[in-house]
Structure formats: structure tokens, C-alpha cells
Tab-separated table of C-alpha atoms and ligand atoms in Angstrom:
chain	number	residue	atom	x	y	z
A	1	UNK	CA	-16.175	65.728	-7.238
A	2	UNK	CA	-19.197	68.093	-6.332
A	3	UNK	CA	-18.533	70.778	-8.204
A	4	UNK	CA	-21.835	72.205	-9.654
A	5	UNK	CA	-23.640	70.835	-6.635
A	6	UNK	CA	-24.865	72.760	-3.082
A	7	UNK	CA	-25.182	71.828	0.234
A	8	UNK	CA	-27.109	73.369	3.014
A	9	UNK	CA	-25.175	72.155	6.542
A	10	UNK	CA	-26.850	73.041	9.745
A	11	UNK	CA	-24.920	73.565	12.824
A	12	UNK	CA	-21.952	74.919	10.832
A	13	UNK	CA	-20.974	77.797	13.107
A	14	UNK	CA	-18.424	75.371	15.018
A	15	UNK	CA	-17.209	71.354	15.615
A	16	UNK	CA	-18.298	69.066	13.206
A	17	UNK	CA	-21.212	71.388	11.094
A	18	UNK	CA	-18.034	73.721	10.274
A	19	UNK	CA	-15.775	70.835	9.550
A	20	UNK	CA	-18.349	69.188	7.476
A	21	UNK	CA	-18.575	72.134	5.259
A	22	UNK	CA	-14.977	72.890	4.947
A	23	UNK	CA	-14.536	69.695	3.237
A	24	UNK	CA	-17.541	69.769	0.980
A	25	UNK	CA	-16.665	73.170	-0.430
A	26	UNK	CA	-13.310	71.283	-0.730
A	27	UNK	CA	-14.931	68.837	-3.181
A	28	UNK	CA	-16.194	71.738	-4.958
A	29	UNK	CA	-19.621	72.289	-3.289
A	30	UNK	CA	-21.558	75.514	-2.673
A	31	UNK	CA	-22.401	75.450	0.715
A	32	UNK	CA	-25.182	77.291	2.929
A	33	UNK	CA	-23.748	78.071	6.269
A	34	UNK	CA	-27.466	77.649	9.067
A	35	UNK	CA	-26.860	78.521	13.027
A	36	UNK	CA	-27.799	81.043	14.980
A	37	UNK	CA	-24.230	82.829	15.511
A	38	UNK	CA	-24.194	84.793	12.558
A	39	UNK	CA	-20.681	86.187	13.496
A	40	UNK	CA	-19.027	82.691	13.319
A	41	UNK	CA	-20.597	81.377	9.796
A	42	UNK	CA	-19.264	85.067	8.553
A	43	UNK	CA	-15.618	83.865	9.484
A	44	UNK	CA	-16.192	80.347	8.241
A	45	UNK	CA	-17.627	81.473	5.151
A	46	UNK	CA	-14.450	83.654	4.075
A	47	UNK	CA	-12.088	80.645	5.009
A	48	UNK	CA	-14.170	78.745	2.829
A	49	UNK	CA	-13.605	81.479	-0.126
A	50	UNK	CA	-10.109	81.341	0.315
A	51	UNK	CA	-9.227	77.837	1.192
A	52	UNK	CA	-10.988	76.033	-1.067
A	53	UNK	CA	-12.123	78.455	-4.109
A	54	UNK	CA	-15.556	77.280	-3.667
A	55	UNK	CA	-18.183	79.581	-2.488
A	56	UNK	CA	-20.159	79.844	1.084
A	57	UNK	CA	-23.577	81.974	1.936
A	58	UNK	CA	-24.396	82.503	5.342
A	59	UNK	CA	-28.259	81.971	6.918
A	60	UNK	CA	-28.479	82.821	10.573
A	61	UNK	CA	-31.752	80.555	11.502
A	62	UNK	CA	-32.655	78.435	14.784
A	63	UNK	CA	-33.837	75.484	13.458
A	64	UNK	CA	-36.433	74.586	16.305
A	65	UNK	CA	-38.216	78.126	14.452
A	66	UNK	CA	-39.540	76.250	11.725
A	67	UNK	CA	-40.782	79.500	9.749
A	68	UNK	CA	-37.494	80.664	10.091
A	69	UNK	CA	-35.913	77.204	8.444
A	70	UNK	CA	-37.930	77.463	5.260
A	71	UNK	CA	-37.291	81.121	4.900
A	72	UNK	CA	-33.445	79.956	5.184
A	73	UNK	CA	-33.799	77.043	2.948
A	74	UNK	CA	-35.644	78.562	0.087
A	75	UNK	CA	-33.010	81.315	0.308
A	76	UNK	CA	-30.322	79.027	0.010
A	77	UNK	CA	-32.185	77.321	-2.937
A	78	UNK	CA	-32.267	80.196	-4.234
A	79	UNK	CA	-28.744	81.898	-3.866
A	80	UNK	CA	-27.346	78.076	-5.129
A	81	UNK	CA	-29.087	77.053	-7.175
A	82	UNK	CA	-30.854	74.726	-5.954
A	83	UNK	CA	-30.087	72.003	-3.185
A	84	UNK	CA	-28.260	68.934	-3.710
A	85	UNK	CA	-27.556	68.079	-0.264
A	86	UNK	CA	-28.946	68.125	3.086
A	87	UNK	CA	-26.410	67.728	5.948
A	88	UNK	CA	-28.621	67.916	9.176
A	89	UNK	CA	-26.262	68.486	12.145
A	90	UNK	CA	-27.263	70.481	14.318
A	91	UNK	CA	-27.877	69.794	17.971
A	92	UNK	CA	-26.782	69.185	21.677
A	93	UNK	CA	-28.561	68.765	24.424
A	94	UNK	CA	-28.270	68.249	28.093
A	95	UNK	CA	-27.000	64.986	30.069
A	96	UNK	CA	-28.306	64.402	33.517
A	97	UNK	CA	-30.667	62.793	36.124
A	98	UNK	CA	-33.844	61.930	35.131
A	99	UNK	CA	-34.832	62.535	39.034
A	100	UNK	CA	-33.880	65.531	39.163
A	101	UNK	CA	-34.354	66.830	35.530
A	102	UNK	CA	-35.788	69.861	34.635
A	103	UNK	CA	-38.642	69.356	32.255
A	104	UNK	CA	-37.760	72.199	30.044
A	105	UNK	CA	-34.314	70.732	29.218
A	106	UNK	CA	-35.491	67.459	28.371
A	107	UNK	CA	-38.183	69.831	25.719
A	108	UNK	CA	-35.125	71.872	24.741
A	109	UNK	CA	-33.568	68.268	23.428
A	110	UNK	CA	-36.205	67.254	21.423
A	111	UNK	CA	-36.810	70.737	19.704
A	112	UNK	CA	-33.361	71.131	18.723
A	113	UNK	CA	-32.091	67.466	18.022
A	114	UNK	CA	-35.706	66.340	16.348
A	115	UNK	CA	-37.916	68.728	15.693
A	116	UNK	CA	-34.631	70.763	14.365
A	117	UNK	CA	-33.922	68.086	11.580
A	118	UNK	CA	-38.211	67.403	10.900
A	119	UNK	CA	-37.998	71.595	10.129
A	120	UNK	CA	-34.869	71.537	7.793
A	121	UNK	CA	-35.782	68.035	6.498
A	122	UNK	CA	-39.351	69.129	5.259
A	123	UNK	CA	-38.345	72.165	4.119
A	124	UNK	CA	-35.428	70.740	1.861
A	125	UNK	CA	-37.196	67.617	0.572
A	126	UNK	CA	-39.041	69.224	-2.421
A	127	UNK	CA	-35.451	70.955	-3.583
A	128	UNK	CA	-34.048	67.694	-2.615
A	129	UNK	CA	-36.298	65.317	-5.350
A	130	UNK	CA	-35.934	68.129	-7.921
A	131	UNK	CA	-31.968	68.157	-7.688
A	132	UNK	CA	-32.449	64.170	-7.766
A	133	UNK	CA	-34.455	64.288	-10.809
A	134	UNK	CA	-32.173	66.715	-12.637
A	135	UNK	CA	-29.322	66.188	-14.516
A	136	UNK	CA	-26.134	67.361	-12.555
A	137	UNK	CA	-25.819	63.984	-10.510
A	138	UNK	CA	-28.969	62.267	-11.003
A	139	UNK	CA	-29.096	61.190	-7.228
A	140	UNK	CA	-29.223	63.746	-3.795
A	141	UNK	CA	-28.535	63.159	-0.126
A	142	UNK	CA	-30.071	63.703	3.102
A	143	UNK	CA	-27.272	63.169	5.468
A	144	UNK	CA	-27.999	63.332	9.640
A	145	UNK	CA	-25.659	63.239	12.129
A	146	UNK	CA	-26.923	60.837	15.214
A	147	UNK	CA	-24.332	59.736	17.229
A	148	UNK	CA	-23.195	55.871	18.489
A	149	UNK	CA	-25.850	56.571	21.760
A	150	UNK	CA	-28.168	56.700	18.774
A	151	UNK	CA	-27.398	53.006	18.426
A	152	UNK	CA	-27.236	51.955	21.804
A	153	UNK	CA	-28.002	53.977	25.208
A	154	UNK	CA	-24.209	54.482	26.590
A	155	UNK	CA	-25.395	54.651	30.355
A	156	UNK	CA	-27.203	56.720	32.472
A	157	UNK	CA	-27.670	60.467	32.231
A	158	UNK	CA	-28.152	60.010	28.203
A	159	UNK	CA	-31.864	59.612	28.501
A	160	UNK	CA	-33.205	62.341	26.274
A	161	UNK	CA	-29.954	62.815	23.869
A	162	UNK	CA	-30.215	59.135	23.626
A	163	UNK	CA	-34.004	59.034	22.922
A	164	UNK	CA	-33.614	62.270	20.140
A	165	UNK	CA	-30.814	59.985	18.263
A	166	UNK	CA	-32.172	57.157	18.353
A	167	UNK	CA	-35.772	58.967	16.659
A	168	UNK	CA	-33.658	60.764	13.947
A	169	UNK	CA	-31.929	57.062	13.009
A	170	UNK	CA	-35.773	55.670	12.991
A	171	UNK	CA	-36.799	58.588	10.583
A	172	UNK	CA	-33.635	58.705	8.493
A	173	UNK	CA	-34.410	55.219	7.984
A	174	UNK	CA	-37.928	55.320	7.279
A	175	UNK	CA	-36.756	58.253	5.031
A	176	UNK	CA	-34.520	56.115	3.161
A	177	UNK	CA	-37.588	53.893	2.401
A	178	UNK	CA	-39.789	56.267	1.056
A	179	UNK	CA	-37.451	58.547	-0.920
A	180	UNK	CA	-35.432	55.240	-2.359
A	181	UNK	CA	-37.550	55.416	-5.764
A	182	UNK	CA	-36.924	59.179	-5.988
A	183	UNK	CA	-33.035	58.514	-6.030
A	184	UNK	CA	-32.937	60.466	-2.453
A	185	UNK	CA	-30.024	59.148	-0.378
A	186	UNK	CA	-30.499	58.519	2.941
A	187	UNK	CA	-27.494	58.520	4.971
A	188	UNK	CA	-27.242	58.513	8.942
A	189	UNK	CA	-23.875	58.897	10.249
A	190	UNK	CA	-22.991	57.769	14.026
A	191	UNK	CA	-20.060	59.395	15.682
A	192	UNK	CA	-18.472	58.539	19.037
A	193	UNK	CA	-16.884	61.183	21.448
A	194	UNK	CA	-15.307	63.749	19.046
A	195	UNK	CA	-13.631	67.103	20.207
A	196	UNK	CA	-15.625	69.892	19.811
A	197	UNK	CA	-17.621	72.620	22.049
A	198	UNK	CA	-19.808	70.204	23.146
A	199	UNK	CA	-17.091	67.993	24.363
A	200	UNK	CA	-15.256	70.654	26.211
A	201	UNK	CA	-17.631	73.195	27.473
A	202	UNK	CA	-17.583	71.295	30.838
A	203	UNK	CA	-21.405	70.916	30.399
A	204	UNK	CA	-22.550	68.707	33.350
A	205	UNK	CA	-22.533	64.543	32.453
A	206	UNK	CA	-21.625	65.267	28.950
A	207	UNK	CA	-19.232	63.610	27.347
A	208	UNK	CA	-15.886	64.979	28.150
A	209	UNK	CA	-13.043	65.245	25.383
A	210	UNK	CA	-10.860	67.355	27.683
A	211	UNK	CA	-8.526	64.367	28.703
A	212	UNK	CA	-6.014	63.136	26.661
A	213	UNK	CA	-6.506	59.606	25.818
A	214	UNK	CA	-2.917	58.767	24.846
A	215	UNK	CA	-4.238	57.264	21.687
A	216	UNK	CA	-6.452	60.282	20.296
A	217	UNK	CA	-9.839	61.012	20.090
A	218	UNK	CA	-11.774	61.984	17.362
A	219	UNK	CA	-12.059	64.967	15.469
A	220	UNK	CA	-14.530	66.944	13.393
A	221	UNK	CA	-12.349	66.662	10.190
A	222	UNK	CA	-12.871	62.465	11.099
A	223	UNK	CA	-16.655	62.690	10.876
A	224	UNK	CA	-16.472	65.481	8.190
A	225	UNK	CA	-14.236	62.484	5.754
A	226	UNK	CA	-17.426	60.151	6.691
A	227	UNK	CA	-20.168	62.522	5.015
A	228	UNK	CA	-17.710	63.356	2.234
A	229	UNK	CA	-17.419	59.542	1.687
A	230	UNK	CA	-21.456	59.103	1.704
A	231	UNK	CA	-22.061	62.021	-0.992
A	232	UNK	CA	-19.382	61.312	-3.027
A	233	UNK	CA	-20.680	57.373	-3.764
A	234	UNK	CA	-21.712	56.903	-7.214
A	235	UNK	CA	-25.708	57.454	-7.700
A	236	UNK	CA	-26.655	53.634	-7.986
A	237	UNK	CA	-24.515	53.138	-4.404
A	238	UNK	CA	-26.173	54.234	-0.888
A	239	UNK	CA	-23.991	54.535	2.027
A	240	UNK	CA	-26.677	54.303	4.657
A	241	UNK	CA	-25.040	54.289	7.841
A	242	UNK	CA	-21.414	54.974	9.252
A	243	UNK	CA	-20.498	54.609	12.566
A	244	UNK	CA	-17.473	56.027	13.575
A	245	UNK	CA	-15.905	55.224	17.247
A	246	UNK	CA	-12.624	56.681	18.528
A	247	UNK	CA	-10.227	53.216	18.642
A	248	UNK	CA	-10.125	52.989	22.555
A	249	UNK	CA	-14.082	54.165	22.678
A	250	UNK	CA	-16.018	51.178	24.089
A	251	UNK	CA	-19.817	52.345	24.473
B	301	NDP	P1	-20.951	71.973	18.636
B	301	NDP	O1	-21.535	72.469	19.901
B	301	NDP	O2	-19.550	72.328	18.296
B	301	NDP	O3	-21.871	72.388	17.404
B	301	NDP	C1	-23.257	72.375	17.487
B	301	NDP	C2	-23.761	73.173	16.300
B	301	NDP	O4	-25.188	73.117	16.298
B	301	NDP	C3	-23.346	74.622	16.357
B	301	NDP	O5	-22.981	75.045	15.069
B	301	NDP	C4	-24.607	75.329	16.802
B	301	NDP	O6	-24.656	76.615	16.224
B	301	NDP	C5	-25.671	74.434	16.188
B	301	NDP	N1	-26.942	74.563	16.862
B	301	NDP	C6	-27.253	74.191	18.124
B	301	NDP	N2	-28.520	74.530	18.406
B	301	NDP	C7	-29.022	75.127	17.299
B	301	NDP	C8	-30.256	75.715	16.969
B	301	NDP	N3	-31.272	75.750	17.841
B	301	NDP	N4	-30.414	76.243	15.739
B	301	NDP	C9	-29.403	76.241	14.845
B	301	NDP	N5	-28.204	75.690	15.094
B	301	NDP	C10	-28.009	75.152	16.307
B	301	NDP	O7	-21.133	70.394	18.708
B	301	NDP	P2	-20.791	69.216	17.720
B	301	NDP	O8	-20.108	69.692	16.505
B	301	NDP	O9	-20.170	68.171	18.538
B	301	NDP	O10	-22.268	68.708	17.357
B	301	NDP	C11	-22.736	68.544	16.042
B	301	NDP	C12	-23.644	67.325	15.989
B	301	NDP	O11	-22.876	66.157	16.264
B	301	NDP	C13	-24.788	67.337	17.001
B	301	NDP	O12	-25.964	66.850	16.383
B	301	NDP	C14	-24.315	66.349	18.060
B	301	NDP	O13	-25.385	65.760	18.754
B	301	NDP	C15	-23.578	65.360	17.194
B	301	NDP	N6	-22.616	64.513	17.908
B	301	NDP	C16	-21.549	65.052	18.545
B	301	NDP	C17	-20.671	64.220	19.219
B	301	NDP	C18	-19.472	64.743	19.956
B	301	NDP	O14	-18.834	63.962	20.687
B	301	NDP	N7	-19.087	66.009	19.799
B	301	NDP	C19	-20.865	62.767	19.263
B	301	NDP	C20	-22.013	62.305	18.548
B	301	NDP	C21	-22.855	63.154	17.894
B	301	NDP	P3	-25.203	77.952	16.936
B	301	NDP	O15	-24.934	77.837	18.398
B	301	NDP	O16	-24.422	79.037	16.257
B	301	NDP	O17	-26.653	77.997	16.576
């Protein structure tokens, strides 16, 4: 259902970036691996070759370097063709007491999980209007990954993760609004807890996946079927928003 069409994922090295773009190249996509870990888009992008027959090129970029974004971006406009599809996903973050935070983590936050999707966002949007105004699908997508405490703060210790989500579902909106007449999709997509380094690297107060609910919680390939779902709509139909919980979740 993509086939002819490219999509740059950030935060593909691992969790829900590399699930993401295993199932758009599944579709048919060519998709442009961004992280830092060059070794781990490398082995993700020959999986993709195989797996799905569709192609993968690898850009090893931090996107709170926003010289190094655009450099990455117009290379990957490049090498595909264009862009038809922005998936920004990468991020993390620290959890913790605001008493007793240290300032610089709180900054970290904010570069990575705002000023990360501003960089790619900006740098995209002119390959993003042309793709829109071409003739392959006639529509193109921005899709962000927030989370569900971009919705509502889940309790203490979320403060700055919380704030950064809830500012990327304010611009993705206000995106949405302004890119509307240019046939630019603007999609925000809201998971709950879902198993994946950040889950399980026993960073302090973050959400912890390591114990088994009995019923299951969610995986990458879960939030992955949600951004397939959004690109995949028909170019007169926007999914805007999809928040996906894990059943027994209830924050
Ligand atoms: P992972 O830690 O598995 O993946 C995070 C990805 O982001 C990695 O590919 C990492 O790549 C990349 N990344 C982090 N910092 C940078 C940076 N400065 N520059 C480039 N890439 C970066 O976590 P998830 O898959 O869980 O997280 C993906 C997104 O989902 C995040 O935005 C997160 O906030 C969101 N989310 C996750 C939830 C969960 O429960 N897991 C719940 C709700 C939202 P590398 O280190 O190679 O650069």
C-alpha cells in the first residue's frame, strides 16, 4: 500500500522507531533509518532487505544537532526520492523529583523530546508539501509519537516527559492546522506503557515493563499497526490522534 513512497523514522535503532519501520517497509515503503547507534540501524536495515523486499538507508544523526538533522534529511530526500513521510519518534527522558532534579536532565528532555522533533520537523516540511503536491499519493504525513502522559500527567515524577509530550501534541496540532490546505497529515499517536529499552533499562521512576501483567502489555509491533493505520488512510481521511493503552493500563 506504500509502495513508491519513503519514510524517514527517527529513533529507529530499537523499541518502537525499529518496529515502526519494519512494518512500513512491509507496506512497501523506503525507509531512512535516524539514531545515533549506527551499528544497530546497520542490522535493522538488512532485516528490512530481507524480510520485507523493500529497501532501508541508514543516517546516524542526534536529532537535538539540528545541522546534523538537515544534513540527514536532505540525504534521505535524496537517496529516496523524496519524503513522503515523517515518523518523529525519537526520545526518552528522565523521571524523577522535581526537588531534587538536576537541571541538566530536565534540559536533556526538552532537547531530545522537543527540540528533537522542531529539528526533523523543519527540516522535512518542504520535502513533505512537495511529496503532498505530487502525484504518487497526493497527500503526506507527519506522524509523532507522544505518549498517553501527553494527554494527561500520570503522577508525580513525570514532570518534564510530561511537559515535552504534552508541547509536541500542542504543535502537532497546531501543525495539523496550518499544513491542512497543503494536504499534510498531521497525526499524533499516544501510547501507554509498551516494552521496550526504555521500559526495562531499570531507569529510576520510569515506567517499568519488567513485570508481567498476566494480561500483556504492549508492544512496539502494537504502536507500529497504529502509524501503519494513520498513513495508510485514504488522502481525503486524517487520522489525527490514536491513543493506545495496554487493557489493564489505567493512567
Ligand atoms: P527506546 O529507548 O527503545 O528507543 C528510543 C529511540 O530514540 C532509540 O532508537 C534511540 O536511538 C532514539 N534516540 C534517543 N535519543 C536520541 C537522539 N538524541 N538522537 C537520535 N535518536 C535518539 O524507547 P521507545 O521505543 O519506548 O521510545 C520511542 C518513543 O516512544 C519515544 O518518543 C518515547 O517517549 C515514546 N513512548 C514510549 C513509551 C513506552 O512505554 N516505551 C510510552 C509512550 C511513549 P539511539 O540511542 O541509537 O540514538
Amino acid at each position: 500500500m506504500l509502495s513508491d513512497t519513503s519514510a524517514v523514522v527517527t529513533g529507529a535503532s530499537s523499541g518502537i522507531g525499529a518496529a515502526v519501520a519494519q512494518a512500513l517497509a512491509a507496506e512497501g515503503a523506503t525507509v531512512a533509518l535516524l539514531a545515533r547507534r549506527r551499528d544497530r540501524l546497520a542490522a535493522l536495515a538488512e532485516t528490512v532487505d530481507a524480510r520485507a523486499g523493500g529497501r532501508a538507508h541508514v543516517y546516524q544523526a542526534d536529532v537535538t544537532d539540528a545541522d546534523a538533522v538537515r544534513t540527514a534529511i536532505d540525504a534521505a530526500a535524496r537517496d529516496c526520492g523524496g519524503i513522503d513521510i515523517l515518523v518523529n519518534n525519537a526520545g526518552g527522558g528522565t523521571w524523577g523529583p522535581a526537588l531534587t532534579a538536576d537541571l541538566a536532565d530536565w534540559h536533556g528532555t526538552v532537547e531530545v523530546n522537543l527540540n528533537g522533533v522542531l529539528n526533523t520537523t523543519h527540516a522535512a516540511l518542504p520535502y513533505l508539501t512537495r511529496a503532498a503536491a505530487g502525484h504518487r499519493r497526493g497527500v503526506a504525513d507527519i506522524v509523532t509519537i507522544s505518549s498517553a502522559a501527553g494527554r494527561r500527567v500520570p503522577g508525580p515524577m513525570s514532570n518534564v516527559y510530561a511537559a515535552t509530550k504534552h508541547a509536541v501534541g500542542a504543535f502537532s496540532e497546531a501543525l495539523r492546522q496550518e499544513l491542512a490546505e497543503h494536504h499534510v497529515r498531521a497525526g499524533l499517536v499516544e501510547p501507554g506503557v509498551v516494552v521496550t529499552e526504555l521500559t526495562t533499562g531499570g531507569r529510576a521512576h520510569a515506567p517499568d515493563a519488567t513485570r508481567p501483567t498476566g494480561y500483556g502489555l504492549l508492544q512496539p509491533d502494537d504502536i507500529a499497526a497504529a502509524v501503519v493505520f494513520m498513513v495508510t488512510r485514504p488522502r481525503h481521511a486524517a487520522v489525527n490522534e490514536i491513543l493506545v493503552r495496554p487493557t489493564e493500563q489505567v493512567l
